[in-house]
C-alpha cells in the first residue's frame, strides 16, 4: 500500500509526464485515501508548478506545457464528482470568478471556482480573458457578494486593479468584496490595489471567502 507521500509524488509525476491515463490512474488510487482538495493542491498542482519551473529554465517547450495542462484538467474533472455538491440550502454567498482580460490561463481559476462551489457558494465562472466591464456587469446582474480575479502574468495583473477601479467608479466597491489570486499576485499586491483579500491556492480561497462573507 503506497503512502500518501508516494501517492502525491505519483500524481505530480503523472502531470509532468503529460499522460492523461497516468493522471487518471493516480487520481483513482489517491482518492481512496485522500481528500480531493489535497489531491489537487499537493499532487496535481505541484506537478503543474514543476512543469512551469522546467519551462522557465528552457528544459521544456510550450507543447509540453499544453499537454501537461490537459492532463491536469482531466484529473481535476475526474475529481469533480467526488467534491460535495454545493446545495441551495447552504448557499454561503454569490461569487463571480474569472481570469482577467488578456490572460488565457484558466486551470487554477477553474479549480478555485470548483472548490468554492463545492464549499457551498453560488459561483458564476466567466471563463478566461474576461473584459473588465463584464465582471462588474455580471456582479450587478446576479447581485454578487464577491468578485474573484485570477491573473497568471505580470503583464495582466493590472486587470485586477482595473476591475476594482471600475467598481469604485460605479459606487459598488463597498457592496462587493474582491479576492485576487494567481501566481504573480501577492498579499502586498492585493494591499496596493485595495483588494479585500489574496489567496495563494484554492483551499485558502475557500477559507478567506468564508472569513469575508459569513
Ligand atoms: C499551463 C501554462 C500555460 C497554458 C495555459 C493553459 C490553461 N488552460 O490555463 C498555455 C500553454 C496555454 C500557456 C500560454 C501562455 N503562457 Co503560460 N504558463 C503555464 C504555467 C506553466 C502553469 C500555470 C498553471 O496552470 N499552473 C497550475 C495551477 C493549478 O496553478 P495556478 O494557475 O497558479 O493557480 C493556483 C493559484 O495561483 C491560485 N489561484 C489561481 N487563480 C486564482 C483566482 C483567485 C480569485 C484566487 C483567490 C486564487 C487563484 O489557486 C490556484 C489553485 O491552487 C505557468 C508557469 C507558472 N509557474 O505558473 C506559465 C506562465 C504563467 N505562462 C507564461 C506565458 C508568458 C505564457 C504565454 C504568453 C506564452 C509563452 N510565450 O510562454 C501564453 C499566454 C497567452 C495569454 N495571452 O494569456 C508566463 C508568464 C510570465 C509573466 N509575464 O508573468 C509563465 C509564468 C511561464 C514563464 N515563466 O514564462 N501557459
PDB file of C-alpha atoms and ligand atoms in Angstrom:
ATOM      1  CA  UNK A   1       0.000   0.000   0.000  1.00  0.00           C
ATOM      2  CA  UNK A   2       1.537   3.318  -1.097  1.00  0.00           C
ATOM      3  CA  UNK A   3       1.999   6.068   1.494  1.00  0.00           C
ATOM      4  CA  UNK A   4       0.362   9.470   0.993  1.00  0.00           C
ATOM      5  CA  UNK A   5       3.762  10.944   0.096  1.00  0.00           C
ATOM      6  CA  UNK A   6       4.202   8.310  -2.613  1.00  0.00           C
ATOM      7  CA  UNK A   7       0.706   8.956  -3.964  1.00  0.00           C
ATOM      8  CA  UNK A   8       1.384  12.705  -4.053  1.00  0.00           C
ATOM      9  CA  UNK A   9       4.626  12.051  -5.926  1.00  0.00           C
ATOM     10  CA  UNK A  10       2.812   9.773  -8.383  1.00  0.00           C
ATOM     11  CA  UNK A  11       0.160  12.449  -9.046  1.00  0.00           C
ATOM     12  CA  UNK A  12       2.800  15.090  -9.623  1.00  0.00           C
ATOM     13  CA  UNK A  13       4.929  12.827 -11.865  1.00  0.00           C
ATOM     14  CA  UNK A  14       1.866  11.871 -13.907  1.00  0.00           C
ATOM     15  CA  UNK A  15       1.154  15.543 -14.720  1.00  0.00           C
ATOM     16  CA  UNK A  16       4.807  16.145 -15.619  1.00  0.00           C
ATOM     17  CA  UNK A  17       4.740  13.102 -17.933  1.00  0.00           C
ATOM     18  CA  UNK A  18       1.662  14.645 -19.670  1.00  0.00           C
ATOM     19  CA  UNK A  19      -0.016  11.259 -19.678  1.00  0.00           C
ATOM     20  CA  UNK A  20      -3.744  11.627 -19.182  1.00  0.00           C
ATOM     21  CA  UNK A  21      -4.192   7.925 -18.384  1.00  0.00           C
ATOM     22  CA  UNK A  22      -1.415   8.005 -15.794  1.00  0.00           C
ATOM     23  CA  UNK A  23      -3.051  11.059 -14.159  1.00  0.00           C
ATOM     24  CA  UNK A  24      -6.458   9.348 -14.038  1.00  0.00           C
ATOM     25  CA  UNK A  25      -4.927   6.146 -12.613  1.00  0.00           C
ATOM     26  CA  UNK A  26      -3.028   8.104  -9.950  1.00  0.00           C
ATOM     27  CA  UNK A  27      -6.178  10.068  -9.009  1.00  0.00           C
ATOM     28  CA  UNK A  28      -8.206   6.858  -8.821  1.00  0.00           C
ATOM     29  CA  UNK A  29      -5.697   5.421  -6.357  1.00  0.00           C
ATOM     30  CA  UNK A  30      -5.258   8.592  -4.319  1.00  0.00           C
ATOM     31  CA  UNK A  31      -8.960   9.299  -3.855  1.00  0.00           C
ATOM     32  CA  UNK A  32      -9.363   6.154  -1.777  1.00  0.00           C
ATOM     33  CA  UNK A  33      -7.259   7.702   0.997  1.00  0.00           C
ATOM     34  CA  UNK A  34      -7.004  11.444   0.342  1.00  0.00           C
ATOM     35  CA  UNK A  35      -9.357  14.424   0.184  1.00  0.00           C
ATOM     36  CA  UNK A  36      -9.964  15.846  -3.341  1.00  0.00           C
ATOM     37  CA  UNK A  37      -8.569  19.220  -2.243  1.00  0.00           C
ATOM     38  CA  UNK A  38      -5.327  17.565  -1.109  1.00  0.00           C
ATOM     39  CA  UNK A  39      -5.042  15.628  -4.368  1.00  0.00           C
ATOM     40  CA  UNK A  40      -5.422  18.856  -6.337  1.00  0.00           C
ATOM     41  CA  UNK A  41      -3.261  21.147  -4.175  1.00  0.00           C
ATOM     42  CA  UNK A  42      -0.451  18.828  -3.134  1.00  0.00           C
ATOM     43  CA  UNK A  43      -0.360  16.424  -6.082  1.00  0.00           C
ATOM     44  CA  UNK A  44      -1.655  17.746  -9.417  1.00  0.00           C
ATOM     45  CA  UNK A  45      -0.881  21.444  -8.861  1.00  0.00           C
ATOM     46  CA  UNK A  46       2.602  20.618  -7.582  1.00  0.00           C
ATOM     47  CA  UNK A  47       3.255  18.728 -10.837  1.00  0.00           C
ATOM     48  CA  UNK A  48       1.954  21.629 -12.930  1.00  0.00           C
ATOM     49  CA  UNK A  49       4.116  24.084 -10.999  1.00  0.00           C
ATOM     50  CA  UNK A  50       7.119  21.859 -11.643  1.00  0.00           C
ATOM     51  CA  UNK A  51       6.279  21.947 -15.354  1.00  0.00           C
ATOM     52  CA  UNK A  52       6.292  25.741 -15.056  1.00  0.00           C
ATOM     53  CA  UNK A  53       9.739  25.727 -13.470  1.00  0.00           C
ATOM     54  CA  UNK A  54      11.138  23.436 -16.185  1.00  0.00           C
ATOM     55  CA  UNK A  55       9.535  25.637 -18.847  1.00  0.00           C
ATOM     56  CA  UNK A  56      11.090  28.750 -17.302  1.00  0.00           C
ATOM     57  CA  UNK A  57      14.516  27.077 -17.375  1.00  0.00           C
ATOM     58  CA  UNK A  58      14.098  26.216 -21.044  1.00  0.00           C
ATOM     59  CA  UNK A  59      14.018  22.478 -20.310  1.00  0.00           C
ATOM     60  CA  UNK A  60      10.504  22.086 -21.688  1.00  0.00           C
ATOM     61  CA  UNK A  61       8.698  23.700 -24.623  1.00  0.00           C
ATOM     62  CA  UNK A  62       5.195  25.106 -24.926  1.00  0.00           C
ATOM     63  CA  UNK A  63       3.555  21.983 -26.468  1.00  0.00           C
ATOM     64  CA  UNK A  64       4.680  20.008 -23.400  1.00  0.00           C
ATOM     65  CA  UNK A  65       3.140  22.651 -21.111  1.00  0.00           C
ATOM     66  CA  UNK A  66      -0.146  22.442 -23.043  1.00  0.00           C
ATOM     67  CA  UNK A  67      -0.228  18.649 -22.813  1.00  0.00           C
ATOM     68  CA  UNK A  68       0.545  18.743 -19.086  1.00  0.00           C
ATOM     69  CA  UNK A  69      -2.238  21.310 -18.672  1.00  0.00           C
ATOM     70  CA  UNK A  70      -4.674  18.983 -20.486  1.00  0.00           C
ATOM     71  CA  UNK A  71      -3.654  16.016 -18.329  1.00  0.00           C
ATOM     72  CA  UNK A  72      -4.068  18.091 -15.170  1.00  0.00           C
ATOM     73  CA  UNK A  73      -7.517  19.326 -16.265  1.00  0.00           C
ATOM     74  CA  UNK A  74      -8.602  15.733 -16.929  1.00  0.00           C
ATOM     75  CA  UNK A  75      -7.557  14.817 -13.374  1.00  0.00           C
ATOM     76  CA  UNK A  76      -9.453  17.745 -11.847  1.00  0.00           C
ATOM     77  CA  UNK A  77     -12.590  16.969 -13.912  1.00  0.00           C
ATOM     78  CA  UNK A  78     -12.414  13.352 -12.820  1.00  0.00           C
ATOM     79  CA  UNK A  79     -12.402  14.505  -9.183  1.00  0.00           C
ATOM     80  CA  UNK A  80     -15.293  16.916  -9.549  1.00  0.00           C
ATOM     81  CA  UNK A  81     -17.836  14.146  -8.977  1.00  0.00           C
ATOM     82  CA  UNK A  82     -16.221  13.478  -5.592  1.00  0.00           C
ATOM     83  CA  UNK A  83     -16.438  17.022  -4.353  1.00  0.00           C
ATOM     84  CA  UNK A  84     -19.529  17.638  -2.248  1.00  0.00           C
ATOM     85  CA  UNK A  85     -22.161  19.455  -4.310  1.00  0.00           C
ATOM     86  CA  UNK A  86     -22.943  22.950  -3.010  1.00  0.00           C
ATOM     87  CA  UNK A  87     -26.674  22.930  -2.409  1.00  0.00           C
ATOM     88  CA  UNK A  88     -29.121  25.811  -2.447  1.00  0.00           C
ATOM     89  CA  UNK A  89     -29.944  25.251   1.221  1.00  0.00           C
ATOM     90  CA  UNK A  90     -26.412  26.030   2.339  1.00  0.00           C
ATOM     91  CA  UNK A  91     -25.742  28.859  -0.097  1.00  0.00           C
ATOM     92  CA  UNK A  92     -22.997  30.875   1.546  1.00  0.00           C
ATOM     93  CA  UNK A  93     -22.849  33.779  -0.895  1.00  0.00           C
ATOM     94  CA  UNK A  94     -22.650  34.671  -4.575  1.00  0.00           C
ATOM     95  CA  UNK A  95     -19.247  34.908  -6.255  1.00  0.00           C
ATOM     96  CA  UNK A  96     -18.355  35.960  -9.799  1.00  0.00           C
ATOM     97  CA  UNK A  97     -14.974  34.487 -10.743  1.00  0.00           C
ATOM     98  CA  UNK A  98     -12.793  34.733 -13.837  1.00  0.00           C
ATOM     99  CA  UNK A  99      -9.391  35.346 -15.397  1.00  0.00           C
ATOM    100  CA  UNK A 100      -8.741  38.982 -16.295  1.00  0.00           C
ATOM    101  CA  UNK A 101      -8.596  40.439 -19.783  1.00  0.00           C
ATOM    102  CA  UNK A 102      -5.644  39.417 -21.949  1.00  0.00           C
ATOM    103  CA  UNK A 103      -4.879  36.301 -19.935  1.00  0.00           C
ATOM    104  CA  UNK A 104      -5.847  32.818 -21.124  1.00  0.00           C
ATOM    105  CA  UNK A 105      -4.575  30.843 -18.117  1.00  0.00           C
ATOM    106  CA  UNK A 106      -7.609  29.218 -16.556  1.00  0.00           C
ATOM    107  CA  UNK A 107      -6.604  25.976 -14.829  1.00  0.00           C
ATOM    108  CA  UNK A 108      -6.059  27.494 -11.375  1.00  0.00           C
ATOM    109  CA  UNK A 109      -9.088  29.785 -11.711  1.00  0.00           C
ATOM    110  CA  UNK A 110     -11.313  26.813 -12.576  1.00  0.00           C
ATOM    111  CA  UNK A 111     -10.034  24.859  -9.572  1.00  0.00           C
ATOM    112  CA  UNK A 112     -10.871  27.839  -7.363  1.00  0.00           C
ATOM    113  CA  UNK A 113     -14.407  28.018  -8.842  1.00  0.00           C
ATOM    114  CA  UNK A 114     -14.955  24.287  -8.328  1.00  0.00           C
ATOM    115  CA  UNK A 115     -13.774  24.359  -4.725  1.00  0.00           C
ATOM    116  CA  UNK A 116     -15.816  27.469  -3.870  1.00  0.00           C
ATOM    117  CA  UNK A 117     -18.882  25.838  -5.404  1.00  0.00           C
ATOM    118  CA  UNK A 118     -18.415  22.608  -3.513  1.00  0.00           C
ATOM    119  CA  UNK A 119     -17.959  24.590  -0.293  1.00  0.00           C
ATOM    120  CA  UNK A 120     -21.482  25.993  -0.791  1.00  0.00           C
ATOM    121  CA  UNK A 121     -21.023  29.272  -2.674  1.00  0.00           C
ATOM    122  CA  UNK A 122     -23.036  30.102  -5.781  1.00  0.00           C
ATOM    123  CA  UNK A 123     -20.328  30.659  -8.387  1.00  0.00           C
ATOM    124  CA  UNK A 124     -20.580  32.313 -11.795  1.00  0.00           C
ATOM    125  CA  UNK A 125     -17.388  31.430 -13.664  1.00  0.00           C
ATOM    126  CA  UNK A 126     -16.944  33.876 -16.544  1.00  0.00           C
ATOM    127  CA  UNK A 127     -14.012  31.965 -18.045  1.00  0.00           C
ATOM    128  CA  UNK A 128     -10.751  33.496 -19.204  1.00  0.00           C
ATOM    129  CA  UNK A 129      -9.690  36.681 -20.994  1.00  0.00           C
ATOM    130  CA  UNK A 130     -12.721  38.403 -19.469  1.00  0.00           C
ATOM    131  CA  UNK A 131     -13.163  42.124 -20.267  1.00  0.00           C
ATOM    132  CA  UNK A 132     -13.130  44.313 -17.143  1.00  0.00           C
ATOM    133  CA  UNK A 133     -16.687  45.567 -17.627  1.00  0.00           C
ATOM    134  CA  UNK A 134     -18.060  42.010 -17.845  1.00  0.00           C
ATOM    135  CA  UNK A 135     -17.020  41.279 -14.248  1.00  0.00           C
ATOM    136  CA  UNK A 136     -18.910  44.317 -12.992  1.00  0.00           C
ATOM    137  CA  UNK A 137     -21.971  43.766 -15.208  1.00  0.00           C
ATOM    138  CA  UNK A 138     -22.287  40.135 -14.133  1.00  0.00           C
ATOM    139  CA  UNK A 139     -21.808  41.053 -10.470  1.00  0.00           C
ATOM    140  CA  UNK A 140     -24.671  43.576 -10.759  1.00  0.00           C
ATOM    141  CA  UNK A 141     -26.887  41.100 -12.617  1.00  0.00           C
ATOM    142  CA  UNK A 142     -26.531  38.301 -10.056  1.00  0.00           C
ATOM    143  CA  UNK A 143     -26.215  40.555  -7.009  1.00  0.00           C
ATOM    144  CA  UNK A 144     -22.781  39.172  -6.188  1.00  0.00           C
ATOM    145  CA  UNK A 145     -21.167  39.462  -2.756  1.00  0.00           C
ATOM    146  CA  UNK A 146     -17.691  38.924  -4.146  1.00  0.00           C
ATOM    147  CA  UNK A 147     -15.637  39.013  -7.346  1.00  0.00           C
ATOM    148  CA  UNK A 148     -12.669  36.635  -7.739  1.00  0.00           C
ATOM    149  CA  UNK A 149      -9.931  37.731 -10.137  1.00  0.00           C
ATOM    150  CA  UNK A 150      -7.235  35.460 -11.489  1.00  0.00           C
ATOM    151  CA  UNK A 151      -4.113  36.686 -13.315  1.00  0.00           C
ATOM    152  CA  UNK A 152      -1.146  34.487 -14.201  1.00  0.00           C
ATOM    153  CA  UNK A 153       1.095  37.016 -15.884  1.00  0.00           C
ATOM    154  CA  UNK A 154       2.835  40.103 -14.549  1.00  0.00           C
ATOM    155  CA  UNK A 155       1.531  41.851 -17.673  1.00  0.00           C
ATOM    156  CA  UNK A 156      -2.124  41.111 -16.860  1.00  0.00           C
ATOM    157  CA  UNK A 157      -2.072  41.773 -13.098  1.00  0.00           C
ATOM    158  CA  UNK A 158      -3.210  45.340 -13.840  1.00  0.00           C
ATOM    159  CA  UNK A 159      -6.544  43.869 -14.908  1.00  0.00           C
ATOM    160  CA  UNK A 160      -7.280  43.162 -11.247  1.00  0.00           C
ATOM    161  CA  UNK A 161      -6.757  46.830 -10.385  1.00  0.00           C
ATOM    162  CA  UNK A 162      -8.976  47.864 -13.320  1.00  0.00           C
ATOM    163  CA  UNK A 163     -11.926  45.846 -12.015  1.00  0.00           C
ATOM    164  CA  UNK A 164     -11.531  47.434  -8.565  1.00  0.00           C
ATOM    165  CA  UNK A 165     -11.345  50.901 -10.131  1.00  0.00           C
ATOM    166  CA  UNK A 166     -14.500  50.262 -12.163  1.00  0.00           C
ATOM    167  CA  UNK A 167     -16.333  49.065  -9.049  1.00  0.00           C
ATOM    168  CA  UNK A 168     -15.345  52.325  -7.350  1.00  0.00           C
ATOM    169  CA  UNK A 169     -16.496  54.376 -10.352  1.00  0.00           C
ATOM    170  CA  UNK A 170     -19.885  52.672 -10.247  1.00  0.00           C
ATOM    171  CA  UNK A 171     -20.216  53.191  -6.482  1.00  0.00           C
ATOM    172  CA  UNK A 172     -20.239  49.446  -5.835  1.00  0.00           C
ATOM    173  CA  UNK A 173     -16.925  48.982  -4.060  1.00  0.00           C
ATOM    174  CA  UNK A 174     -18.475  48.905  -0.567  1.00  0.00           C
ATOM    175  CA  UNK A 175     -21.050  46.322  -1.590  1.00  0.00           C
ATOM    176  CA  UNK A 176     -18.802  43.818  -3.390  1.00  0.00           C
ATOM    177  CA  UNK A 177     -15.681  42.208  -1.925  1.00  0.00           C
ATOM    178  CA  UNK A 178     -12.741  41.464  -4.202  1.00  0.00           C
ATOM    179  CA  UNK A 179     -10.448  38.449  -3.882  1.00  0.00           C
ATOM    180  CA  UNK A 180      -7.331  38.220  -6.041  1.00  0.00           C
ATOM    181  CA  UNK A 181      -5.062  35.299  -6.907  1.00  0.00           C
ATOM    182  CA  UNK A 182      -2.761  33.730  -9.465  1.00  0.00           C
ATOM    183  CA  UNK A 183       0.983  33.056  -9.374  1.00  0.00           C
ATOM    184  CA  UNK A 184       2.267  36.676  -9.666  1.00  0.00           C
ATOM    185  CA  UNK A 185      -0.284  38.072  -7.177  1.00  0.00           C
ATOM    186  CA  UNK A 186       0.783  38.521  -3.548  1.00  0.00           C
ATOM    187  CA  UNK A 187      -0.657  39.934  -0.339  1.00  0.00           C
ATOM    188  CA  UNK A 188       1.415  43.085  -0.900  1.00  0.00           C
ATOM    189  CA  UNK A 189      -0.124  43.491  -4.386  1.00  0.00           C
ATOM    190  CA  UNK A 190      -3.612  42.938  -3.001  1.00  0.00           C
ATOM    191  CA  UNK A 191      -2.970  45.652  -0.380  1.00  0.00           C
ATOM    192  CA  UNK A 192      -1.599  48.010  -3.015  1.00  0.00           C
ATOM    193  CA  UNK A 193      -4.647  47.807  -5.273  1.00  0.00           C
ATOM    194  CA  UNK A 194      -7.118  47.767  -2.378  1.00  0.00           C
ATOM    195  CA  UNK A 195      -8.425  44.200  -2.797  1.00  0.00           C
ATOM    196  CA  UNK A 196     -10.143  42.681   0.227  1.00  0.00           C
ATOM    197  CA  UNK A 197      -8.030  39.570   0.168  1.00  0.00           C
ATOM    198  CA  UNK A 198      -5.417  37.460  -1.575  1.00  0.00           C
ATOM    199  CA  UNK A 199      -5.327  33.667  -1.513  1.00  0.00           C
ATOM    200  CA  UNK A 200      -2.414  31.526  -2.588  1.00  0.00           C
ATOM    201  CA  UNK A 201      -4.404  28.434  -3.551  1.00  0.00           C
ATOM    202  CA  UNK A 202      -7.937  27.104  -3.856  1.00  0.00           C
ATOM    203  CA  UNK A 203      -8.244  25.819  -0.269  1.00  0.00           C
ATOM    204  CA  UNK A 204      -7.114  29.191   1.054  1.00  0.00           C
ATOM    205  CA  UNK A 205      -9.570  30.907  -1.321  1.00  0.00           C
ATOM    206  CA  UNK A 206     -12.437  28.976   0.283  1.00  0.00           C
ATOM    207  CA  UNK A 207     -11.235  29.794   3.812  1.00  0.00           C
ATOM    208  CA  UNK A 208     -10.824  33.511   3.013  1.00  0.00           C
ATOM    209  CA  UNK A 209     -14.178  33.757   1.209  1.00  0.00           C
ATOM    210  CA  UNK A 210     -15.845  32.270   4.286  1.00  0.00           C
ATOM    211  CA  UNK A 211     -13.980  34.705   6.553  1.00  0.00           C
ATOM    212  CA  UNK A 212     -15.148  37.689   4.484  1.00  0.00           C
ATOM    213  CA  UNK A 213     -18.697  36.667   3.636  1.00  0.00           C
ATOM    214  CA  UNK A 214     -20.004  34.794   6.665  1.00  0.00           C
TER     215      UNK A 214
HETATM  216  C1  LIG B   1      -0.083  25.989 -18.099  1.00  0.00           C
HETATM  217  C2  LIG B   1       0.522  27.292 -18.577  1.00  0.00           C
HETATM  218  C3  LIG B   1       0.105  27.777 -19.813  1.00  0.00           C
HETATM  219  C4  LIG B   1      -1.012  27.109 -20.639  1.00  0.00           C
HETATM  220  C5  LIG B   1      -2.382  27.570 -20.048  1.00  0.00           C
HETATM  221  C6  LIG B   1      -3.460  26.520 -20.217  1.00  0.00           C
HETATM  222  C7  LIG B   1      -4.715  26.917 -19.469  1.00  0.00           C
HETATM  223  N1  LIG B   1      -5.846  26.485 -19.998  1.00  0.00           N
HETATM  224  O1  LIG B   1      -4.688  27.584 -18.444  1.00  0.00           O
HETATM  225  C8  LIG B   1      -0.724  27.694 -22.060  1.00  0.00           C
HETATM  226  C9  LIG B   1       0.230  26.767 -22.766  1.00  0.00           C
HETATM  227  C10 LIG B   1      -1.957  27.942 -22.947  1.00  0.00           C
HETATM  228  C11 LIG B   1       0.008  28.974 -21.689  1.00  0.00           C
HETATM  229  C12 LIG B   1       0.073  30.070 -22.532  1.00  0.00           C
HETATM  230  C13 LIG B   1       0.877  31.173 -22.265  1.00  0.00           C
HETATM  231  N2  LIG B   1       1.715  31.358 -21.248  1.00  0.00           N
HETATM  232 CO1  LIG B   1       1.707  30.214 -19.694  1.00  0.00          CO
HETATM  233  N3  LIG B   1       2.018  29.132 -18.236  1.00  0.00           N
HETATM  234  C14 LIG B   1       1.510  27.993 -17.789  1.00  0.00           C
HETATM  235  C15 LIG B   1       2.216  27.528 -16.491  1.00  0.00           C
HETATM  236  C16 LIG B   1       3.312  26.540 -16.879  1.00  0.00           C
HETATM  237  C17 LIG B   1       1.358  26.883 -15.420  1.00  0.00           C
HETATM  238  C18 LIG B   1       0.096  27.657 -14.979  1.00  0.00           C
HETATM  239  C19 LIG B   1      -0.821  26.704 -14.257  1.00  0.00           C
HETATM  240  O2  LIG B   1      -1.832  26.259 -14.795  1.00  0.00           O
HETATM  241  N4  LIG B   1      -0.449  26.308 -13.019  1.00  0.00           N
HETATM  242  C20 LIG B   1      -1.186  25.300 -12.229  1.00  0.00           C
HETATM  243  C21 LIG B   1      -2.355  25.972 -11.488  1.00  0.00           C
HETATM  244  C22 LIG B   1      -3.104  24.950 -10.633  1.00  0.00           C
HETATM  245  O3  LIG B   1      -1.786  26.927 -10.620  1.00  0.00           O
HETATM  246  P1  LIG B   1      -2.202  28.473 -10.660  1.00  0.00           P
HETATM  247  O4  LIG B   1      -2.698  28.836 -12.007  1.00  0.00           O
HETATM  248  O5  LIG B   1      -1.098  29.276 -10.083  1.00  0.00           O
HETATM  249  O6  LIG B   1      -3.491  28.537  -9.707  1.00  0.00           O
HETATM  250  C23 LIG B   1      -3.441  28.365  -8.302  1.00  0.00           C
HETATM  251  C24 LIG B   1      -3.142  29.678  -7.531  1.00  0.00           C
HETATM  252  O7  LIG B   1      -2.406  30.622  -8.268  1.00  0.00           O
HETATM  253  C25 LIG B   1      -4.485  30.163  -7.092  1.00  0.00           C
HETATM  254  N5  LIG B   1      -5.321  30.975  -7.990  1.00  0.00           N
HETATM  255  C26 LIG B   1      -5.384  30.994  -9.334  1.00  0.00           C
HETATM  256  N6  LIG B   1      -6.353  31.796  -9.746  1.00  0.00           N
HETATM  257  C27 LIG B   1      -6.942  32.311  -8.666  1.00  0.00           C
HETATM  258  C28 LIG B   1      -8.002  33.207  -8.535  1.00  0.00           C
HETATM  259  C29 LIG B   1      -8.411  33.595  -7.272  1.00  0.00           C
HETATM  260  C30 LIG B   1      -9.551  34.536  -7.119  1.00  0.00           C
HETATM  261  C31 LIG B   1      -7.721  33.101  -6.123  1.00  0.00           C
HETATM  262  C32 LIG B   1      -8.106  33.559  -4.790  1.00  0.00           C
HETATM  263  C33 LIG B   1      -6.669  32.199  -6.250  1.00  0.00           C
HETATM  264  C34 LIG B   1      -6.294  31.809  -7.522  1.00  0.00           C
HETATM  265  O8  LIG B   1      -5.186  28.948  -6.848  1.00  0.00           O
HETATM  266  C35 LIG B   1      -4.867  28.011  -7.882  1.00  0.00           C
HETATM  267  C36 LIG B   1      -5.054  26.612  -7.382  1.00  0.00           C
HETATM  268  O9  LIG B   1      -4.255  26.330  -6.249  1.00  0.00           O
HETATM  269  C37 LIG B   1       2.803  28.890 -15.971  1.00  0.00           C
HETATM  270  C38 LIG B   1       4.027  28.794 -15.052  1.00  0.00           C
HETATM  271  C39 LIG B   1       3.718  29.064 -13.604  1.00  0.00           C
HETATM  272  N7  LIG B   1       4.717  28.884 -12.791  1.00  0.00           N
HETATM  273  O10 LIG B   1       2.646  29.475 -13.230  1.00  0.00           O
HETATM  274  C40 LIG B   1       3.101  29.603 -17.294  1.00  0.00           C
HETATM  275  C41 LIG B   1       3.144  31.163 -17.375  1.00  0.00           C
HETATM  276  C42 LIG B   1       2.071  31.746 -16.491  1.00  0.00           C
HETATM  277  N8  LIG B   1       2.877  31.442 -18.797  1.00  0.00           N
HETATM  278  C43 LIG B   1       3.555  32.421 -19.222  1.00  0.00           C
HETATM  279  C44 LIG B   1       3.467  32.935 -20.551  1.00  0.00           C
HETATM  280  C45 LIG B   1       4.433  34.034 -20.914  1.00  0.00           C
HETATM  281  C46 LIG B   1       2.542  32.410 -21.468  1.00  0.00           C
HETATM  282  C47 LIG B   1       2.323  32.855 -22.937  1.00  0.00           C
HETATM  283  C48 LIG B   1       2.461  34.352 -23.224  1.00  0.00           C
HETATM  284  C49 LIG B   1       3.101  32.005 -23.949  1.00  0.00           C
HETATM  285  C50 LIG B   1       4.536  31.974 -23.828  1.00  0.00           C
HETATM  286  N9  LIG B   1       5.200  32.696 -24.679  1.00  0.00           N
HETATM  287  O11 LIG B   1       5.061  31.282 -22.979  1.00  0.00           O
HETATM  288  C51 LIG B   1       0.883  32.353 -23.177  1.00  0.00           C
HETATM  289  C52 LIG B   1      -0.151  33.360 -22.632  1.00  0.00           C
HETATM  290  C53 LIG B   1      -1.121  33.863 -23.603  1.00  0.00           C
HETATM  291  C54 LIG B   1      -2.102  34.770 -22.875  1.00  0.00           C
HETATM  292  N10 LIG B   1      -2.461  35.864 -23.506  1.00  0.00           N
HETATM  293  O12 LIG B   1      -2.564  34.515 -21.759  1.00  0.00           O
HETATM  294  C55 LIG B   1       4.482  33.002 -18.158  1.00  0.00           C
HETATM  295  C56 LIG B   1       4.020  34.356 -17.630  1.00  0.00           C
HETATM  296  C57 LIG B   1       5.192  35.307 -17.448  1.00  0.00           C
HETATM  297  C58 LIG B   1       4.752  36.620 -16.911  1.00  0.00           C
HETATM  298  N11 LIG B   1       4.727  37.639 -17.707  1.00  0.00           N
HETATM  299  O13 LIG B   1       4.443  36.738 -15.762  1.00  0.00           O
HETATM  300  C59 LIG B   1       4.579  31.852 -17.150  1.00  0.00           C
HETATM  301  C60 LIG B   1       4.840  32.297 -15.707  1.00  0.00           C
HETATM  302  C61 LIG B   1       5.718  30.913 -17.633  1.00  0.00           C
HETATM  303  C62 LIG B   1       7.022  31.598 -17.780  1.00  0.00           C
HETATM  304  N12 LIG B   1       7.829  31.738 -16.770  1.00  0.00           N
HETATM  305  O14 LIG B   1       7.334  32.045 -18.852  1.00  0.00           O
HETATM  306  N13 LIG B   1       0.560  28.891 -20.480  1.00  0.00           N
END
